[in-house]
Short mmCIF file of C-alpha atoms in Angstrom, two decimals:
data_model
loop_
_atom_site.label_atom_id
_atom_site.label_comp_id
_atom_site.label_asym_id
_atom_site.label_seq_id
_atom_site.Cartn_x
_atom_site.Cartn_y
_atom_site.Cartn_z
CA UNK A 1 -0.38 0.19 0.07
CA UNK A 2 0.85 3.58 -0.52
CA UNK A 3 1.37 5.71 2.55
CA UNK A 4 0.96 9.68 3.08
CA UNK A 5 0.64 12.12 6.17
CA UNK A 6 -1.14 14.98 6.13
CA UNK A 7 0.59 17.13 8.42
CA UNK A 8 -1.26 20.77 9.56
CA UNK A 9 -0.55 23.70 11.74
CA UNK A 10 -2.53 27.00 12.74
CA UNK A 11 -0.04 29.26 11.82
CA UNK A 12 3.37 30.31 10.46
CA UNK A 13 5.35 30.67 13.98
CA UNK A 14 3.59 26.50 15.14
CA UNK A 15 6.10 24.14 14.87
CA UNK A 16 5.44 21.40 13.50
CA UNK A 17 8.46 18.46 14.65
CA UNK A 18 5.79 16.27 16.70
CA UNK A 19 3.77 16.19 13.50
CA UNK A 20 6.82 15.01 11.47
CA UNK A 21 8.18 12.70 13.37
CA UNK A 22 5.06 10.76 13.95
CA UNK A 23 4.76 10.95 10.23
CA UNK A 24 7.79 9.04 9.95
CA UNK A 25 7.80 7.04 12.47
CA UNK A 26 4.81 5.42 11.04
CA UNK A 27 6.72 4.61 8.26
CA UNK A 28 5.49 8.04 6.34
CA UNK A 29 8.08 8.76 3.17
CA UNK A 30 9.03 12.18 3.50
CA UNK A 31 8.43 13.35 0.06
CA UNK A 32 4.67 12.14 0.42
CA UNK A 33 4.36 14.11 3.53
CA UNK A 34 1.56 17.19 2.56
CA UNK A 35 1.57 20.48 5.07
CA UNK A 36 -0.65 23.10 5.40
CA UNK A 37 0.31 26.59 7.56
CA UNK A 38 -3.10 27.67 8.00
CA UNK A 39 -6.54 27.21 9.68
CA UNK A 40 -8.78 24.05 10.39
CA UNK A 41 -11.94 25.68 9.69
CA UNK A 42 -12.44 24.26 6.26
CA UNK A 43 -11.16 22.95 4.23
CA UNK A 44 -10.01 25.47 1.23
CA UNK A 45 -5.92 24.26 2.04
CA UNK A 46 -3.96 24.33 -1.45
CA UNK A 47 -1.34 20.97 0.30
CA UNK A 48 -4.51 19.22 1.23
CA UNK A 49 -6.29 19.60 -2.30
CA UNK A 50 -3.49 17.90 -3.87
CA UNK A 51 -2.96 14.92 -1.61
CA UNK A 52 -6.68 14.84 -1.87
CA UNK A 53 -5.62 13.75 -5.54
CA UNK A 54 -2.98 10.86 -5.14
CA UNK A 55 -5.62 9.24 -2.32
CA UNK A 56 -7.19 5.72 -3.91
CA UNK A 57 -7.05 2.20 -3.54
CA UNK A 58 -4.48 1.07 -1.43
CA UNK A 59 -3.38 4.20 -0.14
CA UNK A 60 -3.28 4.83 3.69
CA UNK A 61 -3.68 7.97 4.69
CA UNK A 62 -1.88 9.00 8.21
CA UNK A 63 -2.77 11.74 10.62
CA UNK A 64 -1.11 13.13 13.90
CA UNK A 65 -4.90 13.82 15.81
CA UNK A 66 -7.73 14.35 14.10
CA UNK A 67 -8.01 18.04 14.65
CA UNK A 68 -5.08 17.97 12.29
CA UNK A 69 -6.86 17.08 9.56
CA UNK A 70 -10.15 19.47 10.61
CA UNK A 71 -11.62 21.14 13.27
CA UNK A 72 -15.68 21.53 11.68
CA UNK A 73 -17.92 19.16 12.44
CA UNK A 74 -19.69 18.82 9.34
CA UNK A 75 -16.82 19.63 7.23
CA UNK A 76 -14.51 16.75 8.58
CA UNK A 77 -18.03 14.34 8.49
CA UNK A 78 -17.67 14.90 5.15
CA UNK A 79 -14.23 14.75 4.03
CA UNK A 80 -13.85 11.20 5.83
CA UNK A 81 -16.99 10.21 3.25
CA UNK A 82 -15.27 11.09 0.76
CA UNK A 83 -11.61 9.40 1.32
CA UNK A 84 -12.81 6.77 2.25
CA UNK A 85 -16.02 5.81 0.58
CA UNK A 86 -15.06 7.90 -2.95
CA UNK A 87 -11.74 6.91 -2.67
CA UNK A 88 -11.20 4.18 -1.32
CA UNK A 89 -8.29 5.34 0.78
CA UNK A 90 -7.87 4.48 4.76
CA UNK A 91 -6.98 6.70 6.97
CA UNK A 92 -5.33 6.05 10.45
CA UNK A 93 -5.09 8.42 13.22
CA UNK A 94 -2.34 8.08 15.19
CA UNK A 95 -3.41 9.60 18.73
CA UNK A 96 -6.04 7.92 18.23
CA UNK A 97 -6.04 3.99 17.12
CA UNK A 98 -9.40 2.93 17.21
CA UNK A 99 -9.50 5.10 14.37
CA UNK A 100 -7.95 2.54 11.71
CA UNK A 101 -10.05 1.84 8.89
CA UNK A 102 -7.41 -0.98 8.27
CA UNK A 103 -8.96 -2.80 10.27
CA UNK A 104 -12.01 -5.42 10.34
CA UNK A 105 -14.06 -4.31 7.00
CA UNK A 106 -17.32 -5.06 7.67
CA UNK A 107 -19.64 -3.24 8.70
CA UNK A 108 -19.58 -3.05 12.96
CA UNK A 109 -15.60 -1.47 12.38
CA UNK A 110 -17.18 0.67 9.60
CA UNK A 111 -19.83 1.72 11.87
CA UNK A 112 -17.27 1.88 14.87
CA UNK A 113 -14.92 4.48 12.79
CA UNK A 114 -18.15 6.39 11.85
CA UNK A 115 -19.44 6.37 15.25
CA UNK A 116 -16.08 7.40 16.93
CA UNK A 117 -15.19 10.23 14.26
CA UNK A 118 -18.20 11.92 14.68
CA UNK A 119 -17.58 11.79 18.61
CA UNK A 120 -14.24 13.09 18.14
CA UNK A 121 -14.93 16.33 15.27
CA UNK A 122 -17.84 17.11 17.69
CA UNK A 123 -15.39 16.93 20.89
CA UNK A 124 -12.75 19.53 18.27
CA UNK A 125 -15.83 21.67 16.66
CA UNK A 126 -16.49 21.79 20.24
CA UNK A 127 -13.32 22.66 22.16
CA UNK A 128 -13.01 25.51 19.05
CA UNK A 129 -16.27 27.18 20.13
CA UNK A 130 -15.25 26.98 23.62
CA UNK A 131 -12.19 28.85 22.45
CA UNK A 132 -13.62 32.06 20.67
CA UNK A 133 -16.08 31.97 23.74
CA UNK A 134 -13.10 32.43 26.33
CA UNK A 135 -11.34 34.87 24.03
CA UNK A 136 -14.46 37.12 23.77
CA UNK A 137 -14.50 37.04 27.60
CA UNK A 138 -11.29 37.71 28.06
CA UNK A 139 -11.27 41.11 25.82
CA UNK A 140 -14.50 42.04 27.24
CA UNK A 141 -13.52 41.87 31.13
CA UNK A 142 -9.74 43.80 29.88
CA UNK A 143 -11.87 46.16 28.40
CA UNK A 144 -13.75 46.94 30.97
CA UNK A 145 -11.05 47.13 33.18
CA UNK A 146 -9.29 50.07 30.85
CA UNK A 147 -7.64 47.69 29.21
CA UNK A 148 -6.61 49.32 25.16
CA UNK A 149 -6.22 47.28 21.92
CA UNK A 150 -4.48 48.34 18.94
CA UNK A 151 -0.87 49.88 18.27
CA UNK A 152 -0.89 52.93 20.86
CA UNK A 153 -1.20 56.49 18.89
CA UNK A 154 2.30 58.11 17.67
CA UNK A 155 3.10 61.31 19.46
CA UNK A 156 1.95 64.15 17.72
CA UNK A 157 5.88 65.90 15.89
CA UNK A 158 6.19 68.98 17.34
CA UNK A 159 5.83 71.40 13.94
CA UNK A 160 2.31 69.40 14.57
CA UNK A 161 0.81 72.88 15.41
CA UNK A 162 2.76 75.30 12.57
CA UNK A 163 2.01 72.84 9.94
CA UNK A 164 -1.38 72.84 10.70
CA UNK A 165 -1.70 76.84 10.95
CA UNK A 166 -0.37 76.99 8.06
CA UNK A 167 -2.52 74.66 6.05
CA UNK A 168 -5.91 76.15 7.63
CA UNK A 169 -4.90 79.18 6.53
CA UNK A 170 -3.98 78.32 2.37
CA UNK A 171 -0.23 78.90 3.01
CA UNK A 172 0.05 75.01 2.33
CA UNK A 173 -1.70 72.37 1.09
CA UNK A 174 -2.41 69.34 3.61
CA UNK A 175 -0.30 67.32 1.34
CA UNK A 176 2.55 69.00 2.86
CA UNK A 177 1.67 69.66 5.86
CA UNK A 178 1.56 66.05 6.40
CA UNK A 179 4.72 65.65 4.85
CA UNK A 180 6.15 68.51 6.39
CA UNK A 181 4.92 66.17 10.07
CA UNK A 182 7.00 63.06 8.04
CA UNK A 183 2.70 61.26 8.13
CA UNK A 184 0.44 60.25 5.38
CA UNK A 185 -2.32 62.97 3.96
CA UNK A 186 -5.50 60.79 6.09
CA UNK A 187 -3.02 60.37 9.43
CA UNK A 188 -2.76 64.15 9.23
CA UNK A 189 -6.01 64.68 8.41
CA UNK A 190 -7.37 62.69 12.07
CA UNK A 191 -4.97 63.94 14.21
CA UNK A 192 -6.06 67.70 12.77
CA UNK A 193 -9.45 67.35 13.24
CA UNK A 194 -8.58 65.57 17.06
CA UNK A 195 -6.51 68.54 17.56
CA UNK A 196 -9.53 71.11 16.20
CA UNK A 197 -12.69 69.25 18.89
CA UNK A 198 -10.45 70.00 21.30
CA UNK A 199 -9.49 73.19 21.41
#
């Protein structure tokens, strides 16, 4: 059987070494490992799509854990169906040995796989929803305490007041005033509006 591996990390900063080592230990050749560096919220991933074209009968796909394949409950179940039913390939989830479609190729084996997959993909999506909720609650609590998010505003340069006065009196254009202050025109205009409101 030809074996393939799939890896996914959510961000470019995340380290994929653990997944790669696990796949290599299962006998997946380095050149047969596909990896995407993006969220698992859907399956619009370039390397995953390339991998899908390689899968067919007499092929096995290894993934380290079910959430590396995907996190969306409905999409994950649909992709599992495409790989195992339409493509006829097998899937092995390394961290969950019960999810190994190579064993018990009978109705009971398929039934157990489907139940376990449904449960695990539900848990994966539910955890993602919980993380989003905790993030939202954390942000709301921080804002209530007066924590400011985003970059702090840059200080107004020393020559801002003169440039603003020259611009308002028509001596120079707004673009020239912004240039003198080493600002983009829209930044200069925003600062000017705030300055005028404060007066």
